Amino acid sequence: MTPEARADRLCEGIVRGNRSDLARGISVVENGEDEAGYLLQHAYRSRLTASVTGLTGAPGVGKSTMVDGLVSLFRQAGLTVGVIAVDPSSPFTGGAILGDRVRMRSHTVDTGVFYRSLASRGHLGGVSRHTGDVIALMNLYGFSEIIVETVGTGQSEVDIMRYADTVVVTLAPGLGDDVQAIKAGILEIGDVFCINKADLPGADKARREIEMMLHLREPGGWSPPVVETVAAGGQGLKDLLLAIESHRQYLSSVNLRDERRKGAYMAVLEEYLRGETVETVLRDSRLDGTLEKILHDLASGITDPRTAARFLVDKYVKESQMSSS
Amino acid sequence: MTPEARADRLCEGIVRGNRSDLARGISVVENGEDEAGYLLQHAYRSRLTASVTGLTGAPGVGKSTMVDGLVSLFRQAGLTVGVIAVDPSSPFTGGAILGDRVRMRSHTVDTGVFYRSLASRGHLGGVSRHTGDVIALMNLYGFSEIIVETVGTGQSEVDIMRYADTVVVTLAPGLGDDVQAIKAGILEIGDVFCINKADLPGADKARREIEMMLHLREPGGWSPPVVETVAAGGQGLKDLLLAIESHRQYLSSVNLRDERRKGAYMAVLEEYLRGETVETVLRDSRLDGTLEKILHDLASGITDPRTAARFLVDKYVKESQMSSS
């Protein structure tokens, strides 16, 4: 079978709701197999009807438990849920695999839920692109809700949160003291703030700090609510869901959802542009030995990065055949 | 004055050891002013003679205090030190400015030390590229030691650590419990592990966990030492410095330092390639309205990211004039 034919078959299976085809489709994309391009062409041309919720926060805040709780609430409301757990901090060791194993506990027998972990494989990232791709595949499958969960608060995580309609930023009391800097970055991307483990000492302090910083935001528009949960005991999760839903209503009421989605497609587009340029240049120049020579010249001060980059783009992008799409 | 002439003048000032020219040069680079390209061409063609130490760890482990301690030890040994504190998690609010202010406490009157904070400005990153650029400028100035400090352990931080000859990964006891995932990513980049706040309960547990995970590493080559410090009280910092120095000796003894440096130049080159391609495409296609149309088409499922990316590369990279360098 040609890659096109294999992609068509997978695509049909996914649209029909075949779980193993969805799992296989995601692997095809992650591994960059031949049919990935065709499959994604289909997937992305299926309009995104699922709602995408992002959930981020430092390690230890209890994100997994919160996601499990949200999944249960969505399921009780009759909605199907795809969950993508993204771990951009594990470029080498595939921590995401562990993640999948840990997750098998709660919703394993429920066919309305699908968990998938994504880890960055090597330096050229790709995890952010794959997040967009998996959202497209899960949407093609027909999930009404998609939750994207990321560990930490680095730039990669901020980038990944661009795919979400609503971003939930989670904190927990007593996780270190120079979180100021992180909170500053996080503050800007949160649509809903959640203090999990709110039964621990320090929850009030955390709330005050968040509220103080929210006051520094530009006034007008959406005011992010601060919700308290004890996800392990199930407390507060309904409030969290209500907060997410009111943010969705806000987005629709002011016609901002399409703007938001444009931001998400911008993120996807950037990743694909990177693939067509930077990754292509590095791959091709490595193959013919040019890259090695240039790195040597850079280390010796014979050339400089701008001159080298322009040379490589001229040689491997501009002089290459015009690509047909 | 032309940008070239301004760059030449700045460059001369920096080589002469003029601190305000160094500060101005870094700002020129950060703000992407006209003379930045020429200035960096000079800087990168000056062979890197400084030793670069990276220091990373989650918020709250006490990185700033450790860096201050290392700076003091380097100064006692008669070495000059440039410190770059990188905060990739604050894309919007410039948390780095706060960082500079906080840092003014210790070495302000010492002309052999220079602190600079870098924050990501907007989504297209640049903070990683700027880290490489500032290292080149500090090297041009003549610092013998350069310390790069980053908050957190996301992918951006891992990328930034690629610039270092020696990476110190710092942990502290009792900073949350699902650090497993982060540790997995961190493990691979650490040349030296440091447990700071080692007087707190849990230090032994942290050491055991690190050592257990180090056993999972591929055998052979360098065995990362685990050092304990109480940086606030000055304890253990000499051991940390010795560990850093023995890693340097290891790199020289097996001729790995040049390999390491090639990795650093690879990081720089990737960032410059991105600038010449992805950033150029996005800027030019935004200016003429094409980007907006494509984002609309993506959101409507009329096109898909791969097709769109290829179209944009054809139009804004391939059909543009060949760049002369």
Coordinates of C-alpha atoms in Angstrom, one line a residue, chain A residues 14-242:
Chain A
I14 CA -10.3 7.4 13.2
V15 CA -13.4 9.1 11.8
R16 CA -15.4 5.9 12.5
G17 CA -14.2 6.1 16.1
N18 CA -11.7 3.2 16.1
R19 CA -9.5 3.7 19.1
S20 CA -6.6 1.6 17.9
D21 CA -6.5 3.6 14.7
L22 CA -6.4 6.8 16.7
A23 CA -3.5 5.3 18.8
R24 CA -1.8 4.2 15.6
G25 CA -2.3 7.6 13.9
I26 CA -0.7 9.4 16.8
S27 CA 2.3 7.0 16.7
V28 CA 2.6 7.6 12.9
V29 CA 2.8 11.3 13.6
E30 CA 5.2 11.0 16.5
N31 CA 7.5 8.8 14.6
G32 CA 7.3 10.9 11.4
E33 CA 6.3 7.9 9.3
D34 CA 5.6 8.3 5.6
E35 CA 1.9 8.6 5.9
A36 CA 2.0 11.2 8.6
G37 CA 1.9 14.1 6.1
Y38 CA -1.2 12.9 4.3
L39 CA -3.0 11.9 7.6
L40 CA -2.4 15.3 9.1
Q41 CA -3.5 17.0 5.9
H42 CA -6.9 15.3 6.4
A43 CA -7.0 15.9 10.1
Y44 CA -6.3 19.6 9.9
R45 CA -8.8 20.1 7.2
S46 CA -11.5 18.8 9.5
R47 CA -12.7 21.9 11.4
L48 CA -11.9 22.0 15.1
T49 CA -15.1 21.4 16.9
A50 CA -13.7 20.2 20.2
S51 CA -13.1 22.6 23.1
V52 CA -9.5 22.6 24.2
T53 CA -8.6 23.2 27.8
G54 CA -4.9 23.7 28.8
L55 CA -3.7 22.9 32.3
T56 CA -0.3 23.9 33.5
G57 CA 1.6 24.3 36.7
A58 CA 4.9 23.4 38.5
P59 CA 5.7 19.8 39.4
G60 CA 3.9 18.8 42.6
V61 CA 0.8 20.9 42.3
G62 CA -1.3 17.8 41.5
K63 CA -2.1 18.4 37.8
S64 CA -2.7 14.7 37.1
T65 CA -5.3 14.3 39.8
M66 CA -7.0 17.5 38.7
V67 CA -7.2 16.3 35.1
D68 CA -8.6 13.0 36.3
G69 CA -11.3 14.9 38.2
L70 CA -12.2 17.1 35.2
V71 CA -12.4 14.0 33.0
S72 CA -14.9 12.4 35.4
L73 CA -17.0 15.6 35.4
F74 CA -17.0 15.8 31.6
R75 CA -17.9 12.1 31.4
Q76 CA -20.8 12.6 33.9
A77 CA -22.1 15.3 31.5
G78 CA -22.0 12.8 28.7
L79 CA -19.0 14.3 26.9
T80 CA -16.0 12.4 25.5
V81 CA -12.6 13.5 26.4
G82 CA -9.1 13.2 24.9
V83 CA -6.2 14.0 27.2
I84 CA -2.7 14.9 26.0
A85 CA 0.0 15.0 28.7
V86 CA 3.0 16.9 27.3
D87 CA 6.3 16.7 28.9
P88 CA 8.8 19.0 27.2
S89 CA 11.3 18.7 29.9
S90 CA 12.3 15.2 29.2
P91 CA 14.1 15.4 25.9
F92 CA 16.0 12.2 26.2
T93 CA 14.5 9.7 28.6
G94 CA 10.9 9.5 27.5
G95 CA 9.4 10.3 30.9
A96 CA 6.1 10.4 29.1
I97 CA 5.9 6.7 28.9
L98 CA 5.9 6.6 32.7
G99 CA 3.1 9.1 32.5
D100 CA 0.9 6.8 30.5
R101 CA 1.6 3.9 32.9
V102 CA 0.7 6.0 35.9
R103 CA -2.5 7.1 34.2
M104 CA -3.8 3.7 33.6
R105 CA -5.5 3.7 37.0
S106 CA -8.7 5.7 36.6
H107 CA -10.4 5.6 33.3
T108 CA -9.0 2.6 31.6
V109 CA -12.2 0.8 30.9
D110 CA -14.1 3.9 29.7
T111 CA -14.1 4.1 25.9
G112 CA -15.1 7.8 26.1
V113 CA -11.7 8.7 27.4
F114 CA -8.3 8.5 25.7
Y115 CA -5.0 9.4 27.3
R116 CA -1.8 10.1 25.4
S117 CA 1.5 11.3 26.6
L118 CA 3.9 13.2 24.4
A119 CA 7.6 13.7 25.2
S120 CA 10.1 15.7 23.3
R121 CA 12.4 13.5 21.3
G122 CA 15.7 15.2 20.9
H123 CA 16.7 18.8 20.6
L124 CA 14.8 19.9 17.5
G125 CA 11.8 19.7 19.8
G126 CA 8.8 18.7 17.8
V127 CA 6.8 18.2 20.9
S128 CA 4.9 21.4 20.4
R129 CA 4.2 20.6 16.8
H130 CA 3.0 17.1 17.8
T131 CA 0.7 18.7 20.4
G132 CA -1.1 20.5 17.6
D133 CA -1.1 17.4 15.4
V134 CA -2.6 15.2 18.2
I135 CA -5.3 17.8 18.9
A136 CA -6.2 17.6 15.2
L137 CA -6.3 13.8 15.3
M138 CA -8.4 13.7 18.5
N139 CA -10.7 16.2 16.9
L140 CA -11.0 14.1 13.8
Y141 CA -11.9 11.1 16.1
G142 CA -14.7 13.2 17.5
F143 CA -13.9 14.0 21.1
S144 CA -16.0 16.9 22.4
E145 CA -13.4 17.9 25.0
I146 CA -9.6 17.9 24.7
I147 CA -7.4 18.6 27.7
V148 CA -3.7 19.4 27.2
E149 CA -1.7 19.1 30.4
T150 CA 1.9 20.4 30.7
V151 CA 4.4 20.2 33.5
G152 CA 6.2 23.3 34.5
T153 CA 6.2 26.8 33.3
G154 CA 9.1 27.2 30.8
Q155 CA 8.8 28.8 27.4
S156 CA 7.9 25.5 25.8
E157 CA 4.9 25.1 28.1
V158 CA 3.8 28.6 27.4
D159 CA 4.0 27.8 23.7
I160 CA 2.0 24.6 24.2
M161 CA -0.7 26.5 26.1
R162 CA -1.3 28.6 22.9
Y163 CA -3.3 25.6 21.6
A164 CA -5.9 25.9 24.4
D165 CA -9.1 27.9 24.3
T166 CA -8.9 28.2 28.1
V167 CA -5.7 28.0 30.1
V168 CA -5.9 26.8 33.7
V169 CA -2.8 27.8 35.7
T170 CA -2.5 25.7 38.9
L171 CA -0.5 26.4 42.0
A172 CA -0.2 24.8 45.3
P173 CA 0.8 26.2 48.7
G174 CA 4.4 25.9 49.8
L175 CA 6.3 25.0 46.7
G176 CA 9.4 27.1 47.1
D177 CA 9.8 30.8 47.6
D178 CA 11.3 32.5 44.5
V179 CA 8.3 31.6 42.4
Q180 CA 7.8 35.3 41.9
A181 CA 9.6 35.2 38.5
I182 CA 7.6 32.2 37.3
K183 CA 4.4 33.6 38.5
A184 CA 5.1 36.7 36.4
G185 CA 5.3 34.6 33.2
I186 CA 2.4 32.4 34.1
L187 CA 0.1 35.3 35.1
E188 CA -0.2 36.4 31.5
I189 CA -1.4 33.1 30.1
G190 CA -3.9 32.1 32.8
D191 CA -7.6 32.4 32.1
V192 CA -8.5 30.6 35.3
F193 CA -6.2 30.2 38.3
C194 CA -6.6 27.2 40.6
I195 CA -5.0 26.7 44.0
N196 CA -4.9 23.0 44.5
K197 CA -4.2 21.3 47.8
A198 CA -6.1 24.3 49.2
D199 CA -6.4 22.5 52.6
L200 CA -2.6 22.9 53.1
P201 CA -1.3 25.9 55.1
G202 CA -0.4 28.8 52.8
A203 CA -3.4 28.6 50.5
D204 CA -4.6 32.0 51.6
K205 CA -1.2 33.5 51.0
A206 CA -1.1 31.9 47.5
R207 CA -4.6 33.4 46.8
R208 CA -3.5 36.8 48.0
E209 CA -0.4 36.7 45.8
I210 CA -2.3 35.7 42.7
E211 CA -5.0 38.3 43.3
M212 CA -2.4 41.0 43.9
M213 CA -0.7 40.2 40.6
L214 CA -3.9 40.0 38.7
H215 CA -4.5 43.6 39.8
L216 CA -1.3 44.5 37.9
R217 CA -2.9 43.2 34.7
E218 CA -4.3 45.6 32.1
P219 CA -7.8 46.3 33.1
G220 CA -10.7 45.4 30.9
G221 CA -11.7 42.1 29.3
W222 CA -11.8 38.9 31.2
S223 CA -11.0 38.8 34.9
P224 CA -9.5 35.4 35.7
P225 CA -11.3 33.8 38.6
V226 CA -9.2 32.1 41.4
V227 CA -10.6 28.7 42.3
E228 CA -9.6 26.5 45.2
T229 CA -9.6 22.7 44.9
V230 CA -8.4 19.7 46.8
A231 CA -8.4 17.5 43.8
A232 CA -7.4 14.3 45.6
G233 CA -10.6 14.6 47.7
G234 CA -12.7 15.8 44.8
Q235 CA -13.4 19.2 46.4
G236 CA -13.8 22.3 44.3
L237 CA -13.6 20.5 40.9
K238 CA -17.1 21.5 39.9
D239 CA -16.2 25.2 40.6
L240 CA -13.2 24.8 38.4
L241 CA -15.3 23.4 35.6
L242 CA -17.8 26.2 36.0

